[in-house]
CSV table of C-alpha atoms and ligand atoms in Angstrom, one decimal:
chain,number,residue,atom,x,y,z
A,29,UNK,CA,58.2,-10.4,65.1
A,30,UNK,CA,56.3,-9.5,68.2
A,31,UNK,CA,53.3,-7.9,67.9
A,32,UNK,CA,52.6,-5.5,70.8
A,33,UNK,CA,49.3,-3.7,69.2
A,34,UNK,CA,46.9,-4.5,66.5
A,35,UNK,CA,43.8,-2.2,66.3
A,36,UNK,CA,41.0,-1.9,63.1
A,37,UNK,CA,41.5,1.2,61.1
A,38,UNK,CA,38.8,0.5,58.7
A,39,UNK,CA,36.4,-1.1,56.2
A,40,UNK,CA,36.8,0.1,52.3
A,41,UNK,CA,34.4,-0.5,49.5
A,42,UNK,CA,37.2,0.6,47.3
A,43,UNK,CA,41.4,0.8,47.1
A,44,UNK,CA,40.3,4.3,46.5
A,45,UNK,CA,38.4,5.3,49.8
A,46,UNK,CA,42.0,2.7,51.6
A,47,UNK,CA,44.3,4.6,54.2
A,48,UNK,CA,46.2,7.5,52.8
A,49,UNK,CA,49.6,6.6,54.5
A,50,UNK,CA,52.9,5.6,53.5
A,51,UNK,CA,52.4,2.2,56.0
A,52,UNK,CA,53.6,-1.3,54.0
A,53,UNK,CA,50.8,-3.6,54.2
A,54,UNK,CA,50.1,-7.6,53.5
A,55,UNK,CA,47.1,-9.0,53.1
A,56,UNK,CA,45.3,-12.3,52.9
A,57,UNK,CA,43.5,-13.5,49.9
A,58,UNK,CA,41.7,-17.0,49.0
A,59,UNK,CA,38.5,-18.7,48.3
A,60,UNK,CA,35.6,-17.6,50.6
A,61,UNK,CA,35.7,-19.7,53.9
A,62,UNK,CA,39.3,-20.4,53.7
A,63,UNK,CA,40.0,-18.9,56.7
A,64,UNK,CA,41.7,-15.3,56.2
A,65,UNK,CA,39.9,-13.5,59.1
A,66,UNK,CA,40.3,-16.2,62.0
A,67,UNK,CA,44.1,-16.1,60.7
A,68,UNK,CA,44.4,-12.3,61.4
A,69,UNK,CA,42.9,-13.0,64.7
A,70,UNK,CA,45.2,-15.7,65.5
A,71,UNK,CA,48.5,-13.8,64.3
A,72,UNK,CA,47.7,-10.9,66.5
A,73,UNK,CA,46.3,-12.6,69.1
A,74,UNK,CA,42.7,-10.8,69.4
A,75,UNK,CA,40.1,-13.2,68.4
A,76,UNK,CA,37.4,-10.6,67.9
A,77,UNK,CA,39.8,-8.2,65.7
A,78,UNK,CA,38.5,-9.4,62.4
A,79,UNK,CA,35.1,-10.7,61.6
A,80,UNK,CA,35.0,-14.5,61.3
A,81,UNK,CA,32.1,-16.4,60.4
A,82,UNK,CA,31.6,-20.7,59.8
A,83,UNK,CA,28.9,-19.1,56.8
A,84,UNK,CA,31.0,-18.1,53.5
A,85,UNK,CA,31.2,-14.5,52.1
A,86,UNK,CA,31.6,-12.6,55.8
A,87,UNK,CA,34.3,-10.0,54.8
A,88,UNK,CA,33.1,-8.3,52.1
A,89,UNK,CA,35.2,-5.3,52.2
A,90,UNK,CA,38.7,-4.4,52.7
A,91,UNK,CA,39.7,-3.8,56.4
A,92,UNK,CA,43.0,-2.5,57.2
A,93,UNK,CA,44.5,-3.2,60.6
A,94,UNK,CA,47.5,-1.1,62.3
A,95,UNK,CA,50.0,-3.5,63.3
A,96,UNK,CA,52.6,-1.7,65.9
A,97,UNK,CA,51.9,1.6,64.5
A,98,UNK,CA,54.1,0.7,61.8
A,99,UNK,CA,52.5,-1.3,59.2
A,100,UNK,CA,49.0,-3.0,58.1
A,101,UNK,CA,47.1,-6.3,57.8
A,102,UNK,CA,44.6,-6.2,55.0
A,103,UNK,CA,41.7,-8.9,55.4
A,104,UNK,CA,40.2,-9.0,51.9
A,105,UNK,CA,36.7,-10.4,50.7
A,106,UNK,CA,36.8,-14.5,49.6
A,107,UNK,CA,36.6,-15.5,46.0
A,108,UNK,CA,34.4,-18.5,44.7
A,109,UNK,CA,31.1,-18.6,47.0
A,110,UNK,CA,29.0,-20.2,44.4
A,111,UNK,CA,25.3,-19.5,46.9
A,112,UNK,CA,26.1,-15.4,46.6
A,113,UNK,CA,24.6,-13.5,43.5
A,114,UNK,CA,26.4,-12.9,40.2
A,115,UNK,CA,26.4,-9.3,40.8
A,116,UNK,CA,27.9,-9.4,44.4
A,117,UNK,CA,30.5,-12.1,43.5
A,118,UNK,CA,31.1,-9.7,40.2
A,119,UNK,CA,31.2,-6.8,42.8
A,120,UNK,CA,33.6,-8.8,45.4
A,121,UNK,CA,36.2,-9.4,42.3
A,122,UNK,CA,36.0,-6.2,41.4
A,123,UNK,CA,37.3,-4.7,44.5
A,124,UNK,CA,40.2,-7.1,45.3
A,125,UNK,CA,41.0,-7.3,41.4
A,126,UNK,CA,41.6,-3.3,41.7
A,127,UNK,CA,42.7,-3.0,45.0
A,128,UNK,CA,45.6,-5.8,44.4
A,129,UNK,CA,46.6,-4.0,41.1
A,130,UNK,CA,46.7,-0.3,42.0
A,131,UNK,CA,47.3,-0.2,46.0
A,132,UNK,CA,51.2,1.0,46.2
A,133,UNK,CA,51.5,0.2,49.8
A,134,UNK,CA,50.6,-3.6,49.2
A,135,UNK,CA,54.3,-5.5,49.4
A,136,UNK,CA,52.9,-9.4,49.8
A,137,UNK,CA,49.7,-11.0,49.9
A,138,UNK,CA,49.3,-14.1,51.4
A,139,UNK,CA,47.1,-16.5,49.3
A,140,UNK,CA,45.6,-19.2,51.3
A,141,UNK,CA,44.4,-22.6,50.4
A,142,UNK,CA,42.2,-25.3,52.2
A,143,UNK,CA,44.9,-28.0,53.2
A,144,UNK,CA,42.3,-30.8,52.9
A,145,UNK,CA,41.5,-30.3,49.2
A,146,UNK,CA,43.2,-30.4,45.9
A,147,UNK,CA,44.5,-27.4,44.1
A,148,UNK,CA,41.3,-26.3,42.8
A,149,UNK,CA,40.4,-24.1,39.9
A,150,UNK,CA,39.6,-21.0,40.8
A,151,UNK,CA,42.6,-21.0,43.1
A,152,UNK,CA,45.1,-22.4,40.0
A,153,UNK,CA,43.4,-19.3,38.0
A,154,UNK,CA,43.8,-16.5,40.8
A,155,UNK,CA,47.6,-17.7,41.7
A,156,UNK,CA,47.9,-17.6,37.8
A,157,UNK,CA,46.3,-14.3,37.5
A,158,UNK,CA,48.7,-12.9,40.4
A,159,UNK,CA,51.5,-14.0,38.3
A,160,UNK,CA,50.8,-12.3,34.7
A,161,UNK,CA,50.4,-8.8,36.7
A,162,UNK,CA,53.9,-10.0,38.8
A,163,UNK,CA,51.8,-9.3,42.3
A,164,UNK,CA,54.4,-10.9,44.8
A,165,UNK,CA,52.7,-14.0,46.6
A,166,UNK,CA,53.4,-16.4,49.5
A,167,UNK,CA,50.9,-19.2,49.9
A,168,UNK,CA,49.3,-20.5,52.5
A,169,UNK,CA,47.6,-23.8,53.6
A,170,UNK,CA,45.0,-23.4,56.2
A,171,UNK,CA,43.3,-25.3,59.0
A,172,UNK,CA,46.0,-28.5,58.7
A,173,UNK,CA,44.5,-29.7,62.2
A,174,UNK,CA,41.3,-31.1,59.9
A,175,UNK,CA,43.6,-34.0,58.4
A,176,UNK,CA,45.9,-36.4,59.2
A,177,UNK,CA,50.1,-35.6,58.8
A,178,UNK,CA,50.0,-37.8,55.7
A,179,UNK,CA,47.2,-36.3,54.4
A,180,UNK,CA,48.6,-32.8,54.5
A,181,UNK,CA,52.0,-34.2,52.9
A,182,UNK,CA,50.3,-36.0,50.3
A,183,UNK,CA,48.4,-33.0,49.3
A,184,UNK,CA,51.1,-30.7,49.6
A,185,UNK,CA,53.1,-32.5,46.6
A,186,UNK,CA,49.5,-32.6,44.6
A,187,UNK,CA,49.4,-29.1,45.0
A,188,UNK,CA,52.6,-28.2,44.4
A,189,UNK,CA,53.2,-30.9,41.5
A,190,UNK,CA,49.6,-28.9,40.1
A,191,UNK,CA,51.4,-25.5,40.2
A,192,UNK,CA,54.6,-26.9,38.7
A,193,UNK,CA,52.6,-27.7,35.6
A,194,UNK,CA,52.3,-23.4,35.5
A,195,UNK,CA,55.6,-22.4,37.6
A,196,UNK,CA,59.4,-22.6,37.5
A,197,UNK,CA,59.8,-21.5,40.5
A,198,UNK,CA,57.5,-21.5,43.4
A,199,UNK,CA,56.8,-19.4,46.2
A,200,UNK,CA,57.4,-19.9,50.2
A,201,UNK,CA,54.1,-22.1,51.4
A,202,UNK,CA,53.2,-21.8,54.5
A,203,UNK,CA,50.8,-24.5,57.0
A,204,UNK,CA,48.6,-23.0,59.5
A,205,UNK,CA,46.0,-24.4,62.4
A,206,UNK,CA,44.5,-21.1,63.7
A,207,UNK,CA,42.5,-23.9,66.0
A,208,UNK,CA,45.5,-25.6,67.3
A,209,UNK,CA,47.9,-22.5,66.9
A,210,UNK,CA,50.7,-23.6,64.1
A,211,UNK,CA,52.2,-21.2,61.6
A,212,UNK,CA,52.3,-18.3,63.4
A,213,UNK,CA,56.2,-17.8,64.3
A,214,UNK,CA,57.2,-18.5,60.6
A,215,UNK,CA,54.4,-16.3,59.2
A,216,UNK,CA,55.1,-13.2,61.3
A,217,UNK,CA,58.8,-14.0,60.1
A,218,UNK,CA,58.7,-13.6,56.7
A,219,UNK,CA,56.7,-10.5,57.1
A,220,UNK,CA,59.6,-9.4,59.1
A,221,UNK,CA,62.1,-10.3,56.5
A,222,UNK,CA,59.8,-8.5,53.8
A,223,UNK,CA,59.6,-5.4,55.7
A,224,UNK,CA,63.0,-5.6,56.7
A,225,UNK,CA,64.5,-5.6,52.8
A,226,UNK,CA,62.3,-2.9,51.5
B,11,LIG,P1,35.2,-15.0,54.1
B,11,LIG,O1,35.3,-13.8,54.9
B,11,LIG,O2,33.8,-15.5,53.9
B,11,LIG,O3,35.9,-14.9,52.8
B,11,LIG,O4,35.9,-16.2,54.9
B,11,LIG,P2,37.3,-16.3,55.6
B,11,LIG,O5,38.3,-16.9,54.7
B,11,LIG,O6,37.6,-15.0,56.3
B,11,LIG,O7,37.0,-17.4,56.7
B,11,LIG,P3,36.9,-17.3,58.3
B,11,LIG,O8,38.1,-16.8,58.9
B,11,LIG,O9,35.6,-16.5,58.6
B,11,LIG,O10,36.7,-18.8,58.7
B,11,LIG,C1,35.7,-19.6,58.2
B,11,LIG,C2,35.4,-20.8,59.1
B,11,LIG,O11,36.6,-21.7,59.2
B,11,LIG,C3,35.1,-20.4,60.5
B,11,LIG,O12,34.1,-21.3,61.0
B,11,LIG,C4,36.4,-20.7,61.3
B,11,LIG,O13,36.3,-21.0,62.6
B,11,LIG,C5,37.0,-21.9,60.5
B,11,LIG,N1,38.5,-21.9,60.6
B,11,LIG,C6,39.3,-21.0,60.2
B,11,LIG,N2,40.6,-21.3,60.4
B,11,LIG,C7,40.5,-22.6,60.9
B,11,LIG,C8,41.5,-23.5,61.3
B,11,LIG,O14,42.8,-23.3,61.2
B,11,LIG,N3,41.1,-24.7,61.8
B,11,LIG,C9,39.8,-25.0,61.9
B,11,LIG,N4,39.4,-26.2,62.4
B,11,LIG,N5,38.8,-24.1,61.5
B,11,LIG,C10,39.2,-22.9,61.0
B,12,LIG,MG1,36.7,-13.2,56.2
Protein backbone atom coordinates (compact mmCIF):
# COMPACT_ATOMS: atom_id res chain seq x y z
CA UNK A 1 0.00 0.00 0.00
CA UNK A 2 1.67 3.30 -0.78
CA UNK A 3 0.21 6.14 0.36
CA UNK A 4 0.69 9.14 -1.99
CA UNK A 5 -1.78 11.74 -0.01
CA UNK A 6 -3.29 11.93 3.27
CA UNK A 7 -5.10 15.29 4.15
CA UNK A 8 -7.66 16.11 7.38
CA UNK A 9 -11.29 16.21 6.31
CA UNK A 10 -12.59 16.88 9.69
CA UNK A 11 -13.42 16.83 13.39
CA UNK A 12 -17.07 15.23 14.41
CA UNK A 13 -18.77 15.50 17.69
CA UNK A 14 -21.06 12.89 16.43
CA UNK A 15 -21.22 9.70 13.66
CA UNK A 16 -24.11 11.88 12.64
CA UNK A 17 -22.43 15.24 11.72
CA UNK A 18 -19.19 12.16 9.92
CA UNK A 19 -18.54 12.52 6.07
CA UNK A 20 -21.50 11.76 3.89
CA UNK A 21 -19.60 9.51 1.35
CA UNK A 22 -19.48 6.08 0.26
CA UNK A 23 -15.39 6.00 1.26
CA UNK A 24 -14.40 2.63 3.45
CA UNK A 25 -12.76 3.81 6.52
CA UNK A 26 -10.59 2.20 9.56
CA UNK A 27 -10.00 3.64 12.56
CA UNK A 28 -7.99 3.42 15.68
CA UNK A 29 -9.38 2.80 19.10
CA UNK A 30 -7.73 2.19 22.62
CA UNK A 31 -7.14 3.52 26.03
CA UNK A 32 -6.36 7.26 26.12
CA UNK A 33 -2.46 7.79 25.61
CA UNK A 34 -2.09 4.61 23.79
CA UNK A 35 -0.84 6.13 20.88
CA UNK A 36 -3.61 6.20 18.06
CA UNK A 37 -2.76 9.79 16.69
CA UNK A 38 1.18 9.56 16.48
CA UNK A 39 0.32 6.13 14.69
CA UNK A 40 -1.82 7.95 11.98
CA UNK A 41 1.05 10.26 11.68
CA UNK A 42 3.58 7.63 11.32
CA UNK A 43 1.48 5.43 8.67
CA UNK A 44 1.10 8.38 6.45
CA UNK A 45 4.07 9.89 7.00
CA UNK A 46 2.98 13.62 8.15
CA UNK A 47 3.87 14.02 11.68
CA UNK A 48 1.64 17.00 12.21
CA UNK A 49 -1.52 15.33 10.43
CA UNK A 50 -3.19 14.24 13.67
CA UNK A 51 -3.01 15.88 16.98
CA UNK A 52 -0.65 14.06 19.35
CA UNK A 53 -0.05 14.93 22.75
CA UNK A 54 2.39 13.15 25.81
CA UNK A 55 -0.97 14.53 28.20
CA UNK A 56 -4.01 11.87 27.93
CA UNK A 57 -7.42 12.75 26.49
CA UNK A 58 -6.07 15.03 23.24
CA UNK A 59 -8.45 13.65 20.58
CA UNK A 60 -11.60 14.15 21.73
CA UNK A 61 -13.56 13.95 18.51
CA UNK A 62 -13.67 11.93 15.58
CA UNK A 63 -11.36 13.14 12.62
CA UNK A 64 -11.53 11.63 9.40
CA UNK A 65 -8.53 11.73 7.13
CA UNK A 66 -8.64 11.12 3.13
CA UNK A 67 -6.18 8.59 2.35
CA UNK A 68 -5.48 8.65 -1.62
CA UNK A 69 -8.78 10.05 -2.35
CA UNK A 70 -10.12 6.68 -1.95
CA UNK A 71 -10.65 5.85 1.53
CA UNK A 72 -10.43 7.19 5.32
CA UNK A 73 -8.39 7.00 8.63
CA UNK A 74 -10.57 7.66 11.62
CA UNK A 75 -8.56 8.78 14.84
CA UNK A 76 -11.07 8.27 17.63
CA UNK A 77 -11.13 9.79 21.30
CA UNK A 78 -9.09 7.32 24.11
CA UNK A 79 -11.04 5.37 26.57
CA UNK A 80 -9.98 5.07 30.41
CA UNK A 81 -8.41 8.58 31.43
CA UNK A 82 -9.25 8.27 34.96
CA UNK A 83 -8.02 12.55 35.77
CA UNK A 84 -11.02 13.70 33.02
CA UNK A 85 -14.64 14.28 34.53
CA UNK A 86 -17.33 11.69 34.73
CA UNK A 87 -19.39 13.58 32.37
CA UNK A 88 -16.61 14.07 29.60
CA UNK A 89 -15.40 10.42 29.95
CA UNK A 90 -19.43 9.54 29.78
CA UNK A 91 -19.44 11.98 26.76
CA UNK A 92 -16.11 10.45 25.06
CA UNK A 93 -17.94 6.72 25.28
CA UNK A 94 -20.76 7.98 24.07
CA UNK A 95 -19.53 9.08 20.75
CA UNK A 96 -17.20 6.12 19.85
CA UNK A 97 -19.92 3.69 21.48
CA UNK A 98 -22.45 5.22 18.65
CA UNK A 99 -20.11 5.97 16.05
CA UNK A 100 -18.64 2.26 16.11
CA UNK A 101 -22.17 0.79 16.06
CA UNK A 102 -24.09 2.83 13.46
CA UNK A 103 -21.21 4.22 11.01
CA UNK A 104 -21.72 1.95 7.69
CA UNK A 105 -18.57 3.01 6.12
CA UNK A 106 -16.45 1.59 9.18
CA UNK A 107 -14.86 -1.92 7.75
CA UNK A 108 -12.04 -2.49 10.64
CA UNK A 109 -10.94 -0.81 13.62
CA UNK A 110 -7.72 -1.15 14.88
CA UNK A 111 -7.67 -1.53 18.74
CA UNK A 112 -4.42 -0.74 20.17
CA UNK A 113 -2.77 -1.84 23.41
CA UNK A 114 0.34 -0.55 25.45
CA UNK A 115 2.90 -3.42 24.70
CA UNK A 116 4.54 -2.85 28.10
CA UNK A 117 1.51 -3.71 30.26
CA UNK A 118 -0.77 -6.52 30.89
CA UNK A 119 -4.12 -7.00 29.30
CA UNK A 120 -5.93 -4.58 31.35
CA UNK A 121 -9.58 -4.25 32.15
CA UNK A 122 -11.02 -1.83 30.47
CA UNK A 123 -9.27 -3.10 27.33
CA UNK A 124 -10.53 -6.98 28.10
CA UNK A 125 -14.13 -5.19 28.45
CA UNK A 126 -13.96 -2.96 25.11
CA UNK A 127 -12.39 -6.04 22.92
CA UNK A 128 -15.35 -7.97 24.66
CA UNK A 129 -17.86 -5.34 23.99
CA UNK A 130 -16.57 -5.19 20.18
CA UNK A 131 -17.27 -8.84 19.99
CA UNK A 132 -21.07 -9.13 21.36
CA UNK A 133 -22.02 -6.37 18.57
CA UNK A 134 -19.63 -8.55 15.92
CA UNK A 135 -17.56 -5.04 15.14
CA UNK A 136 -14.56 -6.59 13.07
CA UNK A 137 -11.18 -5.89 15.01
CA UNK A 138 -7.43 -6.23 14.50
CA UNK A 139 -5.30 -5.45 17.50
CA UNK A 140 -2.55 -3.61 17.95
CA UNK A 141 0.45 -3.33 20.32
CA UNK A 142 2.06 0.03 20.54
CA UNK A 143 5.33 1.72 21.32
CA UNK A 144 7.34 -1.91 21.52
CA UNK A 145 10.67 0.25 21.42
CA UNK A 146 9.84 0.95 25.40
CA UNK A 147 10.77 -2.74 26.35
CA UNK A 148 13.08 -5.31 25.82
CA UNK A 149 12.33 -8.25 22.84
CA UNK A 150 11.64 -10.65 25.69
CA UNK A 151 9.55 -8.40 27.29
CA UNK A 152 7.25 -7.84 24.34
CA UNK A 153 7.17 -11.78 23.72
CA UNK A 154 6.44 -12.53 27.28
CA UNK A 155 3.65 -10.15 27.28
CA UNK A 156 2.29 -10.99 24.08
CA UNK A 157 1.42 -14.76 25.35
CA UNK A 158 -0.05 -12.96 28.73
CA UNK A 159 -2.17 -11.04 26.52
CA UNK A 160 -3.12 -13.31 24.29
CA UNK A 161 -3.42 -16.39 26.90
CA UNK A 162 -5.91 -13.40 28.76
CA UNK A 163 -8.04 -13.15 25.64
CA UNK A 164 -8.16 -16.89 25.12
CA UNK A 165 -9.86 -17.14 28.50
CA UNK A 166 -12.88 -15.02 26.29
CA UNK A 167 -12.02 -16.14 22.47
CA UNK A 168 -11.82 -19.15 20.21
CA UNK A 169 -10.37 -17.56 17.83
CA UNK A 170 -8.27 -14.47 17.86
CA UNK A 171 -7.71 -11.72 15.59
CA UNK A 172 -4.37 -10.53 13.53
CA UNK A 173 -2.11 -8.51 16.37
CA UNK A 174 -0.05 -6.29 15.13
CA UNK A 175 3.47 -4.58 16.95
CA UNK A 176 4.31 -1.06 16.26
CA UNK A 177 7.24 1.67 17.29
CA UNK A 178 5.93 4.91 15.74
CA UNK A 179 9.43 6.18 17.50
CA UNK A 180 11.66 3.68 15.79
CA UNK A 181 9.29 3.16 12.71
CA UNK A 182 8.05 -0.78 12.95
CA UNK A 183 4.67 -2.03 11.88
CA UNK A 184 4.01 0.12 9.24
CA UNK A 185 4.46 -2.22 5.97
CA UNK A 186 2.25 -5.00 7.62
CA UNK A 187 -0.41 -2.54 8.82
CA UNK A 188 -0.88 -0.63 5.61
CA UNK A 189 -1.21 -4.42 4.21
CA UNK A 190 -3.92 -5.73 5.82
CA UNK A 191 -5.81 -2.60 5.16
CA UNK A 192 -5.02 -3.35 1.68
CA UNK A 193 -6.23 -6.82 1.81
CA UNK A 194 -9.50 -5.54 3.66
CA UNK A 195 -10.25 -3.06 1.08
CA UNK A 196 -9.32 -5.32 -1.57
CA UNK A 197 -12.05 -8.15 -0.55
CA UNK A 198 -14.92 -5.90 0.00
P1 LIG B 1 -5.54 10.36 23.17
O1 LIG B 1 -5.77 11.20 21.96
O2 LIG B 1 -5.36 11.16 24.41
O3 LIG B 1 -6.54 9.27 23.33
O4 LIG B 1 -4.09 9.65 23.01
P2 LIG B 1 -3.46 8.87 21.76
O5 LIG B 1 -3.75 7.41 21.90
O6 LIG B 1 -3.85 9.50 20.47
O7 LIG B 1 -1.90 9.06 22.02
P3 LIG B 1 -0.86 9.99 21.24
O8 LIG B 1 -0.68 9.53 19.84
O9 LIG B 1 -1.24 11.42 21.44
O10 LIG B 1 0.50 9.64 22.01
C1 LIG B 1 0.62 9.72 23.40
C2 LIG B 1 2.09 9.82 23.78
O11 LIG B 1 2.76 8.60 23.48
C3 LIG B 1 2.87 10.90 23.02
O12 LIG B 1 3.78 11.51 23.92
C4 LIG B 1 3.60 10.13 21.94
O13 LIG B 1 4.81 10.74 21.52
C5 LIG B 1 3.90 8.82 22.65
N1 LIG B 1 4.01 7.68 21.69
C6 LIG B 1 3.08 7.30 20.80
N2 LIG B 1 3.51 6.22 20.09
C7 LIG B 1 4.74 5.94 20.55
C8 LIG B 1 5.72 4.94 20.23
O14 LIG B 1 5.54 4.08 19.35
N3 LIG B 1 6.88 4.96 20.95
C9 LIG B 1 7.12 5.87 21.92
N4 LIG B 1 8.28 5.79 22.58
N5 LIG B 1 6.23 6.83 22.26
C10 LIG B 1 5.06 6.87 21.58
MG1 LIG C 1 -5.18 11.01 20.07
Amino acid sequence: MIIKSATFICSSADFKQCPNSTFFEFAFIGRSNVGKSTLINYLTNKKKLAKTSSTPGKTQLINHFSINDSWYLVDLPGYGYAKTSKKNREQLKHIVVDYLVNRKNLKLTFVLLDSRRELQKIDLEFINWMGINELPFYIILTKIDKISKAELNQNIVSIKDKLLEHWIKLPPIFISSSSKKIGRKEILASIKKTLESL
